[in-house]
PDB file of C-alpha atoms in Angstrom:
ATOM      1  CA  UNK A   4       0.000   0.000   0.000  1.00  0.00           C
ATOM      2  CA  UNK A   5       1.144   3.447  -0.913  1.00  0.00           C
ATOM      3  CA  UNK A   6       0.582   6.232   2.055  1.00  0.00           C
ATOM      4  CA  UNK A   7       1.522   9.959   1.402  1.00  0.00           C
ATOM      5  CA  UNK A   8       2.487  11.387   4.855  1.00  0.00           C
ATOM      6  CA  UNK A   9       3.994  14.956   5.769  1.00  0.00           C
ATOM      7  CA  UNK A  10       6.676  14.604   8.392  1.00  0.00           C
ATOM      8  CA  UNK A  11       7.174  17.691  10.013  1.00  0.00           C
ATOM      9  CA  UNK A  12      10.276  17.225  12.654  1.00  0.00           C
ATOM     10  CA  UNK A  13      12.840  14.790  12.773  1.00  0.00           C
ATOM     11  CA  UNK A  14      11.394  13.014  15.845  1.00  0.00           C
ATOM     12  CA  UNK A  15       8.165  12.251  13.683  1.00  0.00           C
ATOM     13  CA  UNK A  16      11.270  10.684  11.209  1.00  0.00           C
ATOM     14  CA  UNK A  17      12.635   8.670  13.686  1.00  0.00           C
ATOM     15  CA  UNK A  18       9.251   7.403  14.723  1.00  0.00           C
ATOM     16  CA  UNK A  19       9.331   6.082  10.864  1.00  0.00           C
ATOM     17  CA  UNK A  20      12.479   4.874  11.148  1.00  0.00           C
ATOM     18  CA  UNK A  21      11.546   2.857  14.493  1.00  0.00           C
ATOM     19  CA  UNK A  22       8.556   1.256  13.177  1.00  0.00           C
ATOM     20  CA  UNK A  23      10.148   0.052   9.557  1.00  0.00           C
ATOM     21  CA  UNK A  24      12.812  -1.682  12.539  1.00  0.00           C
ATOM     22  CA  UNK A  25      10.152  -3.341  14.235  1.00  0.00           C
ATOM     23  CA  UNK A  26       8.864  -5.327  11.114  1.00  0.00           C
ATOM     24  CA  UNK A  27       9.975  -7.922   9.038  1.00  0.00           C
ATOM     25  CA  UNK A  28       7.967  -6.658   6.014  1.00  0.00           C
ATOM     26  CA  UNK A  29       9.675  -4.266   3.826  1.00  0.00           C
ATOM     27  CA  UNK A  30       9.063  -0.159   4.515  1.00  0.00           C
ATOM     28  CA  UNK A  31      10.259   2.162   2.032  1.00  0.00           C
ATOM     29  CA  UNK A  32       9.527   5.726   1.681  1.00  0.00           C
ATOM     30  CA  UNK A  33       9.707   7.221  -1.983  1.00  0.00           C
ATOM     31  CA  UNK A  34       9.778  11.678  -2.944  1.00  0.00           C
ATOM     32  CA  UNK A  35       6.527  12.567  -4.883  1.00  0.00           C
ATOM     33  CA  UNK A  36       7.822  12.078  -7.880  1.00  0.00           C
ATOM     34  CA  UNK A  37       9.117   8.339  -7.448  1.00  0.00           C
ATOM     35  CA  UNK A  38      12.956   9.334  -8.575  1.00  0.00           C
ATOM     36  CA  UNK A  39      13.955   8.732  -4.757  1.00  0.00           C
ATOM     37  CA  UNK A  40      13.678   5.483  -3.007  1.00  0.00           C
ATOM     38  CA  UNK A  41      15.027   4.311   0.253  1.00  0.00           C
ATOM     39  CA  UNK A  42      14.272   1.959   2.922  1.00  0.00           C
ATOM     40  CA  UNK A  43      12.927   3.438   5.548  1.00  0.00           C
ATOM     41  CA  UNK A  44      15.428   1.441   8.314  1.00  0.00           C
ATOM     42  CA  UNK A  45      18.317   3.660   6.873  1.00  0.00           C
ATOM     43  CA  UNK A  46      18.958   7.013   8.744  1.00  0.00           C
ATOM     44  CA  UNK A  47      21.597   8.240   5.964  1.00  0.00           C
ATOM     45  CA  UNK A  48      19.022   7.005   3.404  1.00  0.00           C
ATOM     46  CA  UNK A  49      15.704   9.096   5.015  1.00  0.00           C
ATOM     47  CA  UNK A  50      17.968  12.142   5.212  1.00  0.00           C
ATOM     48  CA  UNK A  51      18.588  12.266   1.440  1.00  0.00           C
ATOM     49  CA  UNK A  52      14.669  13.242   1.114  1.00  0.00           C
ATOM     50  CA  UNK A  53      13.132  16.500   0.909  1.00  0.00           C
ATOM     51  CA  UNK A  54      10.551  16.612   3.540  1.00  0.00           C
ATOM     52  CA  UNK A  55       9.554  19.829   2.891  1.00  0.00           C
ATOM     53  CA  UNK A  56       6.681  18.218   0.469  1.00  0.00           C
ATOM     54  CA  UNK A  57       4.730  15.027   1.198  1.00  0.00           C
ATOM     55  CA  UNK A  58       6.224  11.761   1.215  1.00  0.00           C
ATOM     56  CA  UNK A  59       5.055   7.792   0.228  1.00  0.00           C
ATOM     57  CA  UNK A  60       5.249   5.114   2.539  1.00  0.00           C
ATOM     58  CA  UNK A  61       5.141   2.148   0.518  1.00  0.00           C
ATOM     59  CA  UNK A  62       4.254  -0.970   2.729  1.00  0.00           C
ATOM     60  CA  UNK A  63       2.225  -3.886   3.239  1.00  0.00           C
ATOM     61  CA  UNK A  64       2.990  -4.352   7.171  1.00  0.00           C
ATOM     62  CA  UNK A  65      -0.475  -3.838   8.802  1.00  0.00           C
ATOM     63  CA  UNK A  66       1.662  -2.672  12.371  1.00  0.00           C
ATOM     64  CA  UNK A  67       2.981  -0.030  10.608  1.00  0.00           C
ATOM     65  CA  UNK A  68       0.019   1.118   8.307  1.00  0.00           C
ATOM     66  CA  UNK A  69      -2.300   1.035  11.574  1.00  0.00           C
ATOM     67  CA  UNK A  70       0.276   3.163  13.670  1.00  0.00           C
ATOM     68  CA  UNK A  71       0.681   6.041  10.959  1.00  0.00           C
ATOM     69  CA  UNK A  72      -2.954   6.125  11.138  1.00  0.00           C
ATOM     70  CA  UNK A  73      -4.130   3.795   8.048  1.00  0.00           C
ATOM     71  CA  UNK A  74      -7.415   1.675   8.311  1.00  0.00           C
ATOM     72  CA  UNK A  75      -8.958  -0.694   5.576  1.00  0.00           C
ATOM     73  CA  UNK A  76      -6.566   1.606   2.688  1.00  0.00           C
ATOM     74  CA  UNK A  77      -7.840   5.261   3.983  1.00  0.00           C
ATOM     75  CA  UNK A  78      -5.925   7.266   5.877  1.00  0.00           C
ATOM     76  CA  UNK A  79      -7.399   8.295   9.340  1.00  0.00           C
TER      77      UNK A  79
END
């Protein structure tokens, strides 16, 4: 499932970060545009992202879908 998010601080970043750790299912996040994609476990890797525009989550782990607020594919 693809989920645009806005990440505002780097705490909300490292709250990414943590939950794409706690799964075995693949996290990656990917800029608008698709020309940037990184897994979301790599701190070096988020960094090269420009949050200053929405972001994709592309995952299928329901842990991590449910905690940023995703239920049955629409966003809460």
């Amino acid at each position: 499932m693809i989920v645009p998010i806005r990440i505002d601080s780097i705490q909300e970043l490292y709250k990414l970060q943590q939950l794409a750790c706690k799964v075995d299912e693949p996290v990656y996040v990917h800029s608008p545009d698709g020309s940037i994609m990184v897994d979301a476990r790599s701190s070096l890797g988020l960094f090269t992202l420009d949050f200053t525009k929405p972001v994709n989550v592309v995952t299928d782990s329901a842990y991590v879908l449910r905690k940023l607020g995703v239920h049955a594919g629409v966003r809460a």
